[in-house]
């Protein structure tokens, strides 16, 4: 029997983190599958960090990132540059992940190529096309052309059913980010594991202070949103000298500029470069509170029992809010400061938000996905 040809495509840091364990799982089944990895490199440095940690060597690298790229050019470049890859490899299945421009453009290209489209992390919705922008559109369009939907939770499956997707084409798997998280925690705890970045963090962090970890990048927060966020962080740092804020700053120039301009000279705020995945997980484990607008961090934090203030007005991840780990605080300066104060000054409020929960799975999502494709 001929092998099924599988092409796994991703382009940004979070897609890479969440697809890496799937690549590894497919690679365990070499008799059944010919698996190839294509990166669009919508991200470059932040993607390469992930590939290095998970030891993945892509078969195709479209190398598309441009400084301060725009959605029009990126979308067009991805579709055009995938054509020869799809025509030459002729995959039976194309796997995409989540809600980035890479996800949406790849699913359209794979549709043109006649491959079966498999969407990992399918069915997340806010039902607001403007928030997150353009991700709600990206995942909705991807959902339209997808043949097999791998939904992380029952809620995401229900969203797909509401959109009349056929029940038999949906599998609830858990989120592959938990597979990645467990892989990372295990690798870092192995005897003999050495990481110079973690050594650097050890000398940066003041262990006598409570650590507040911050990340942010959402497009709808660019401009005034980021100015508010920075002013809130400054206020928190000044009101709480017993805390230290550590902020690995996303490489998007729309983020770098306001953050470095507004927060560089505050002694208990440390601005650093984006961290490799294991270092970031290590830092999450060390942190007291996380303040972020990231999707992936909202999913990882419940499994680490870390309270998260989410600087967004909507979330497609209601499970983390329901279990009590995540609170939406938007980008209003005062609201961010008030909610941080509530956690820093009120032990009961802190304890309520810092319980361990696993709403996003058990770390076996990739095994379920590969078994499903094997049994087709
Ligand atoms: C993208 C995704 C977003 C995802 C986020 C994860 C889209 C439209 N946006 O947003 O859904 O949540 O990634 O981080 O798909 N840059 C670098 N080096 C890097 C990465 C980015 O220099 O390794 C800079 C470049 O100037 C690049 C810019 O950041 O042009 C923007 O990158 P882009 O992928 O378009 O947007 P993100 O804000 O990263
Ligand atoms: N992350 C990382 N290094 C960092 C910051 C975040 O490895 O310096 C990881 C984080 O653990 C999560 C993912 O990157 O798995 C989230 O990426 P991002 O916030 O860029 O995108 P989103 O999840 O919002 O799409």
Coordinates of C-alpha atoms and ligand atoms in Angstrom, one line a residue:
X1 CA 0.0 0.0 0.0
X2 CA 1.4 3.5 -0.9
X3 CA 2.1 5.9 1.9
X4 CA -0.2 8.8 2.6
X5 CA 1.6 12.1 1.8
X6 CA 1.3 14.7 4.6
X7 CA 2.4 18.3 4.3
X8 CA 2.5 20.3 7.5
X9 CA 2.7 24.1 7.0
X10 CA 3.3 26.8 9.5
X11 CA 4.8 30.2 9.7
X12 CA 4.8 32.0 13.1
X13 CA 6.1 31.2 16.6
X14 CA 2.8 30.0 18.1
X15 CA 2.0 27.8 15.1
X16 CA 5.5 26.2 15.3
X17 CA 5.2 25.5 19.0
X18 CA 1.8 23.9 18.5
X19 CA 2.7 21.9 15.3
X20 CA 6.1 20.7 16.4
X21 CA 4.7 17.8 18.5
X22 CA 2.5 16.9 15.5
X23 CA 5.6 16.7 13.2
X24 CA 7.3 14.5 15.7
X25 CA 4.2 12.2 16.0
X26 CA 3.9 11.8 12.2
X27 CA 7.6 11.1 12.0
X28 CA 7.1 8.1 14.4
X29 CA 4.9 6.5 11.7
X30 CA 7.3 6.4 8.7
X31 CA 5.7 3.2 7.3
X32 CA 2.3 4.8 6.9
X33 CA 3.2 8.4 6.1
X34 CA 5.6 10.4 4.0
X35 CA 5.7 13.6 6.1
X36 CA 7.2 16.9 4.9
X37 CA 7.3 20.2 6.7
X38 CA 7.0 23.6 4.9
X39 CA 7.5 26.9 6.7
X40 CA 6.4 30.1 5.2
X41 CA 8.7 31.9 7.6
X42 CA 6.0 34.6 8.1
X43 CA 8.2 35.0 11.3
X44 CA 12.0 34.4 11.0
X45 CA 14.0 34.7 14.2
X46 CA 11.0 33.8 16.5
X47 CA 10.2 30.8 14.3
X48 CA 13.8 29.6 14.1
X49 CA 14.1 29.6 17.9
X50 CA 11.2 27.1 18.0
X51 CA 12.6 24.9 15.2
X52 CA 16.0 24.7 17.0
X53 CA 14.5 23.6 20.3
X54 CA 12.3 21.0 18.8
X55 CA 15.1 19.9 16.3
X56 CA 12.9 20.2 13.2
X57 CA 14.6 20.7 9.9
X58 CA 12.0 22.0 7.3
X59 CA 11.8 20.4 3.9
X60 CA 10.7 23.7 2.3
X61 CA 11.5 27.2 3.6
X62 CA 9.6 29.9 1.7
X63 CA 11.6 32.5 3.7
X64 CA 8.8 35.2 3.2
X65 CA 9.2 37.5 6.2
X66 CA 9.7 41.2 5.3
X67 CA 10.3 44.0 7.9
X68 CA 7.0 45.5 8.9
X69 CA 5.1 43.4 6.4
X70 CA 1.5 44.0 5.4
X71 CA -1.4 41.6 5.2
X72 CA -1.9 42.1 1.4
X73 CA 1.6 41.2 0.3
X74 CA 2.1 38.4 2.8
X75 CA -1.2 36.7 1.8
X76 CA -0.3 36.9 -1.9
X77 CA 3.3 35.8 -1.3
X78 CA 2.2 32.7 0.6
X79 CA -0.3 31.6 -2.0
X80 CA 2.0 32.1 -4.9
X81 CA 5.1 30.5 -3.2
X82 CA 3.1 27.4 -2.1
X83 CA 2.1 26.6 -5.7
X84 CA 5.3 24.8 -6.7
X85 CA 5.6 23.0 -3.3
X86 CA 2.0 21.7 -3.6
X87 CA 2.4 20.7 -7.2
X88 CA 5.7 18.9 -6.7
X89 CA 4.9 17.0 -3.5
X90 CA 1.2 16.6 -4.3
X91 CA 0.1 15.9 -0.7
X92 CA -3.0 13.9 0.2
X93 CA -3.3 16.0 3.4
X94 CA -2.2 19.5 4.2
X95 CA -2.1 20.4 7.9
X96 CA -2.6 24.0 9.0
X97 CA -2.8 25.5 12.5
X98 CA -4.9 28.2 14.1
X99 CA -5.6 31.6 12.7
X100 CA -2.6 33.4 11.2
X101 CA -2.2 34.7 7.6
X102 CA -0.2 31.6 7.0
X103 CA -3.1 29.4 8.1
X104 CA -5.7 31.2 5.9
X105 CA -3.5 31.6 2.8
X106 CA -2.2 28.0 3.0
X107 CA -5.7 26.6 3.3
X108 CA -6.7 28.5 0.2
X109 CA -3.6 27.2 -1.7
X110 CA -4.2 23.7 -0.5
X111 CA -7.9 23.9 -1.7
X112 CA -6.6 25.0 -5.2
X113 CA -4.3 22.0 -5.1
X114 CA -7.1 19.6 -4.3
X115 CA -5.6 18.3 -1.1
X116 CA -7.6 17.4 2.0
X117 CA -7.2 20.3 4.4
X118 CA -6.8 19.4 8.1
X119 CA -7.2 22.3 10.5
X120 CA -5.6 21.9 14.0
X121 CA -7.0 24.2 16.7
X122 CA -10.2 24.4 14.7
X123 CA -13.4 26.1 15.9
X124 CA -12.2 28.9 18.1
X125 CA -14.5 31.9 17.7
X126 CA -15.3 35.2 19.2
X127 CA -18.0 35.8 16.6
X128 CA -16.6 39.3 16.2
X129 CA -14.7 39.7 12.9
X130 CA -12.8 42.8 14.2
X131 CA -11.5 41.1 17.3
X132 CA -9.0 39.6 17.1
X133 CA -8.1 41.1 13.8
X134 CA -7.5 39.5 11.3
X135 CA -7.5 36.2 13.2
X136 CA -11.3 35.7 13.5
X137 CA -11.5 36.0 9.7
X138 CA -8.5 33.8 9.1
X139 CA -9.9 30.9 11.2
X140 CA -13.4 31.3 9.8
X141 CA -12.2 31.3 6.2
X142 CA -9.9 28.3 7.0
X143 CA -12.9 26.5 8.5
X144 CA -14.9 27.0 5.3
X145 CA -12.4 25.0 3.1
X146 CA -11.3 22.5 5.8
X147 CA -12.1 18.9 5.4
X148 CA -11.1 17.6 8.8
X149 CA -11.4 19.8 11.9
X150 CA -9.3 19.0 14.9
X151 CA -11.0 20.9 17.7
X152 CA -9.2 21.4 21.0
X153 CA -12.3 21.5 23.2
X154 CA -16.0 20.6 23.2
X155 CA -16.8 24.3 23.0
X156 CA -14.8 24.7 19.8
X157 CA -16.6 21.6 18.4
X158 CA -19.9 23.2 19.2
X159 CA -18.9 26.4 17.4
X160 CA -18.2 24.3 14.3
X161 CA -21.5 22.5 14.5
X162 CA -23.3 25.9 14.8
X163 CA -21.7 26.7 11.4
X164 CA -23.2 23.5 10.0
X165 CA -19.9 21.6 9.8
X166 CA -20.5 17.9 9.6
X167 CA -20.1 16.1 13.0
X168 CA -18.2 13.2 11.4
X169 CA -15.5 15.6 10.2
X170 CA -14.8 17.0 13.7
X171 CA -12.6 15.4 16.3
X172 CA -12.0 16.8 19.8
X173 CA -8.4 16.3 20.6
X174 CA -7.2 18.7 23.3
X175 CA -4.8 21.5 22.3
X176 CA -1.5 20.4 21.0
X177 CA 0.1 23.3 23.0
X178 CA -0.2 21.0 26.0
X179 CA 1.8 18.3 24.2
X180 CA 4.4 21.0 23.5
X181 CA 4.4 22.3 27.1
X182 CA 4.9 18.8 28.6
X183 CA 7.7 18.1 26.0
X184 CA 9.4 21.3 27.1
X185 CA 9.0 20.8 30.8
X186 CA 10.3 17.2 30.5
X187 CA 13.3 18.1 28.3
X188 CA 14.3 21.0 30.6
X189 CA 14.1 18.8 33.7
X190 CA 16.3 16.0 32.1
X191 CA 19.7 15.5 33.7
X192 CA 22.4 17.4 31.9
X193 CA 20.0 19.8 30.0
X194 CA 21.9 23.1 29.5
X195 CA 20.4 26.4 28.4
X196 CA 22.5 29.5 28.3
X197 CA 19.4 31.6 28.0
X198 CA 18.0 30.3 31.3
X199 CA 21.4 31.0 32.9
X200 CA 21.1 34.6 31.6
X201 CA 17.6 34.8 33.1
X202 CA 18.9 33.6 36.5
X203 CA 21.2 36.5 36.7
X204 CA 18.5 39.0 35.5
X205 CA 15.8 37.9 37.9
X206 CA 15.7 39.3 41.4
X207 CA 14.5 36.3 43.5
X208 CA 13.5 38.6 46.4
X209 CA 10.8 40.2 44.2
X210 CA 7.5 38.9 42.9
X211 CA 7.8 38.3 39.1
X212 CA 5.2 39.7 36.7
X213 CA 5.7 38.3 33.2
X214 CA 4.4 40.3 30.3
X215 CA 3.9 39.7 26.6
X216 CA 1.9 41.5 24.0
X217 CA 1.5 41.8 20.2
X218 CA -2.1 41.9 19.0
X219 CA -2.7 44.0 16.0
X220 CA -5.9 45.6 17.4
X221 CA -3.8 46.8 20.3
X222 CA -1.3 48.6 18.1
X223 CA -1.2 52.4 18.6
X224 CA -3.2 53.8 21.6
X225 CA -3.7 50.3 23.0
X226 CA 0.0 49.7 23.5
X227 CA 0.5 53.2 24.9
X228 CA -2.2 52.4 27.5
X229 CA -0.6 49.1 28.3
X230 CA 2.9 50.6 28.8
X231 CA 1.5 53.4 31.0
X232 CA -0.3 50.7 33.1
X233 CA 2.9 48.6 33.4
X234 CA 4.8 51.7 34.5
X235 CA 2.2 52.5 37.1
X236 CA 2.3 48.9 38.5
X237 CA 6.1 49.0 38.6
X238 CA 6.1 52.3 40.5
X239 CA 3.4 51.3 43.0
X240 CA 5.0 47.9 43.6
X241 CA 8.7 48.1 44.2
X242 CA 8.4 44.6 45.7
X243 CA 7.7 43.3 42.2
X244 CA 9.8 42.9 39.1
X245 CA 8.3 43.1 35.6
X246 CA 10.0 41.0 33.0
X247 CA 8.8 41.6 29.4
X248 CA 10.2 39.7 26.4
X249 CA 9.3 42.2 23.7
X250 CA 7.8 40.8 20.4
X251 CA 9.8 41.8 17.3
X252 CA 7.0 43.5 15.5
X253 CA 8.2 47.2 15.1
X254 CA 4.7 48.4 16.1
X255 CA 5.3 46.8 19.5
X256 CA 9.1 47.4 19.9
X257 CA 8.8 51.2 19.4
X258 CA 6.2 52.2 22.1
X259 CA 7.5 49.6 24.6
X260 CA 11.2 50.6 24.4
X261 CA 10.3 54.3 24.2
X262 CA 8.0 54.3 27.3
X263 CA 9.5 51.6 29.5
X264 CA 13.3 51.5 29.1
X265 CA 14.3 53.5 32.1
X266 CA 12.3 52.0 34.9
X267 CA 14.5 50.0 37.3
X268 CA 12.1 47.2 38.1
X269 CA 11.0 46.6 34.5
X270 CA 13.3 44.4 32.4
X271 CA 12.8 44.5 28.6
X272 CA 14.4 41.5 26.9
X273 CA 14.4 39.8 23.5
X274 CA 11.8 37.1 22.7
X275 CA 12.8 34.0 24.6
X276 CA 13.1 30.4 23.2
X277 CA 10.2 28.2 24.2
X278 CA 11.9 26.3 27.1
X279 CA 13.1 29.6 28.6
X280 CA 9.7 31.2 28.4
X281 CA 8.0 28.1 30.0
X282 CA 10.7 28.2 32.7
X283 CA 9.9 31.9 33.3
X284 CA 6.1 31.2 33.3
X285 CA 6.7 28.6 36.0
X286 CA 8.7 31.2 38.1
X287 CA 6.2 34.0 37.7
X288 CA 3.6 35.2 40.2
X289 CA 1.3 36.8 37.7
X290 CA 1.2 36.9 33.9
X291 CA -0.1 39.9 31.9
X292 CA -0.6 39.2 28.2
X293 CA -2.7 39.5 25.1
X294 CA -1.3 36.1 23.8
X295 CA -3.6 33.2 22.8
X296 CA -1.1 30.5 23.6
X297 CA -0.2 31.8 27.0
X298 CA -3.9 31.7 28.0
X299 CA -3.9 28.0 27.2
X300 CA -0.6 27.2 29.0
X301 CA -1.2 29.2 32.2
X302 CA -4.0 27.0 33.6
X303 CA -1.8 23.9 33.4
X304 CA 0.9 25.9 35.4
X305 CA -1.6 27.4 37.8
X306 CA -0.6 31.0 37.0
X307 CA -3.2 33.8 37.1
X308 CA -3.4 35.7 33.8
X309 CA -4.7 39.2 33.1
X310 CA -5.6 39.3 29.4
X311 CA -5.3 42.7 27.7
X312 CA -8.2 42.1 25.3
X313 CA -11.9 42.7 25.3
X314 CA -12.8 39.3 23.8
X315 CA -11.5 35.8 24.0
X316 CA -12.0 32.7 21.9
X317 CA -10.7 30.7 24.9
X318 CA -13.6 30.8 27.4
X319 CA -12.5 27.6 29.1
X320 CA -9.6 29.4 30.9
X321 CA -12.0 32.1 32.0
X322 CA -14.5 29.5 33.2
X323 CA -11.9 27.7 35.4
X324 CA -10.9 31.0 36.9
X325 CA -7.3 31.3 35.7
X326 CA -7.9 34.1 33.2
X327 CA -9.6 37.5 33.5
X328 CA -10.2 39.9 30.6
X329 CA -9.0 43.4 31.4
X330 CA -8.9 45.1 28.0
X331 CA -6.4 47.9 27.3
X332 CA -7.8 50.5 29.6
X333 CA -4.9 51.7 31.8
X334 CA -6.8 52.0 35.0
X335 CA -8.5 48.6 34.6
X336 CA -5.2 46.9 34.1
X337 CA -3.7 48.6 37.2
X338 CA -6.8 47.8 39.3
X339 CA -6.8 44.2 38.4
X340 CA -3.1 43.8 39.0
X341 CA -3.5 45.5 42.4
X342 CA -6.4 43.1 43.3
X343 CA -4.0 40.2 42.7
X344 CA -1.1 41.7 44.4
X345 CA -2.9 43.1 47.5
X346 CA -5.6 40.4 48.0
X347 CA -4.4 37.0 48.9
X348 CA -7.8 35.3 48.5
X349 CA -8.3 36.8 45.0
X350 CA -4.8 35.5 44.1
X351 CA -5.4 32.0 45.5
X352 CA -8.7 31.7 43.6
X353 CA -6.9 32.4 40.3
X354 CA -3.8 30.3 40.9
X355 CA -5.3 26.8 41.0
X356 CA -4.0 24.1 38.6
X357 CA -6.5 23.2 35.8
X358 CA -6.2 21.4 32.5
X359 CA -9.1 22.6 30.3
X360 CA -6.9 22.3 27.2
X361 CA -6.0 18.7 27.3
X362 CA -3.8 15.9 28.5
X363 CA -0.8 16.2 26.2
X364 CA -2.1 13.5 23.8
X365 CA -3.7 15.6 21.2
X366 CA -1.2 14.8 18.4
X367 CA -1.5 11.0 19.0
X368 CA -5.3 11.4 18.5
X369 CA -4.8 13.4 15.3
X370 CA -2.4 10.9 13.8
X371 CA -4.5 7.9 14.8
X372 CA -7.5 9.5 13.2
X373 CA -5.7 10.0 9.9
X374 CA -4.2 6.5 10.0
X375 CA -7.7 5.0 10.4
X376 CA -9.3 6.8 7.5
Ligands
LIG1 C1 1.5 37.2 13.8 C2 0.1 36.8 13.5 C3 -0.8 36.7 14.8 C4 0.0 35.8 15.8 C5 1.4 36.4 16.0 C6 2.1 35.5 17.0 C7 -1.0 37.4 11.4 C8 -1.7 38.5 10.6 N1 -0.6 37.7 12.6 O1 1.5 38.6 14.2 O2 -2.0 36.1 14.5 O3 -0.8 35.8 17.0 O4 2.1 36.4 14.8 O5 3.3 36.1 17.4 O6 -0.9 36.3 10.9 N2 9.1 40.2 13.1 C9 10.5 40.0 13.1 N3 11.0 38.8 13.4 C10 10.2 37.7 13.7 C11 8.8 38.0 13.7 C12 8.3 39.2 13.4 O7 11.3 40.9 12.8 O8 10.7 36.6 14.0 C13 8.6 41.6 12.7 C14 8.8 41.9 11.2 O9 9.1 43.2 11.0 C15 7.4 41.5 10.7 C16 6.5 42.0 11.8 O10 7.2 41.7 13.0 O11 7.1 42.1 9.4 C17 5.1 41.5 11.8 O12 5.0 40.1 11.7 P1 3.6 39.5 11.4 O13 3.7 38.0 11.4 O14 3.0 40.1 10.1 O15 2.7 39.9 12.6 P2 2.7 39.6 14.1 O16 2.3 40.8 14.8 O17 4.0 38.9 14.4
LIG2 N1 6.5 32.4 23.8 C1 7.8 32.1 23.7 N2 8.7 33.1 23.9 C2 8.4 34.3 24.3 C3 7.0 34.6 24.5 C4 6.1 33.6 24.2 O1 8.2 31.0 23.3 O2 9.3 35.2 24.5 C5 5.5 31.3 23.6 C6 4.4 31.1 24.6 O3 4.7 30.1 25.5 C7 3.2 30.6 23.7 C8 3.5 31.2 22.3 O4 4.8 31.7 22.4 O5 3.3 29.2 23.5 C9 2.6 32.4 22.1 O6 3.0 33.2 21.0 P1 2.4 34.6 20.7 O7 1.9 35.2 22.0 O8 3.4 35.3 19.9 O9 1.1 34.3 19.8 P2 -0.4 33.9 20.1 O10 -0.5 32.7 20.9 O11 -1.1 35.1 20.7 O12 -0.9 33.7 18.7

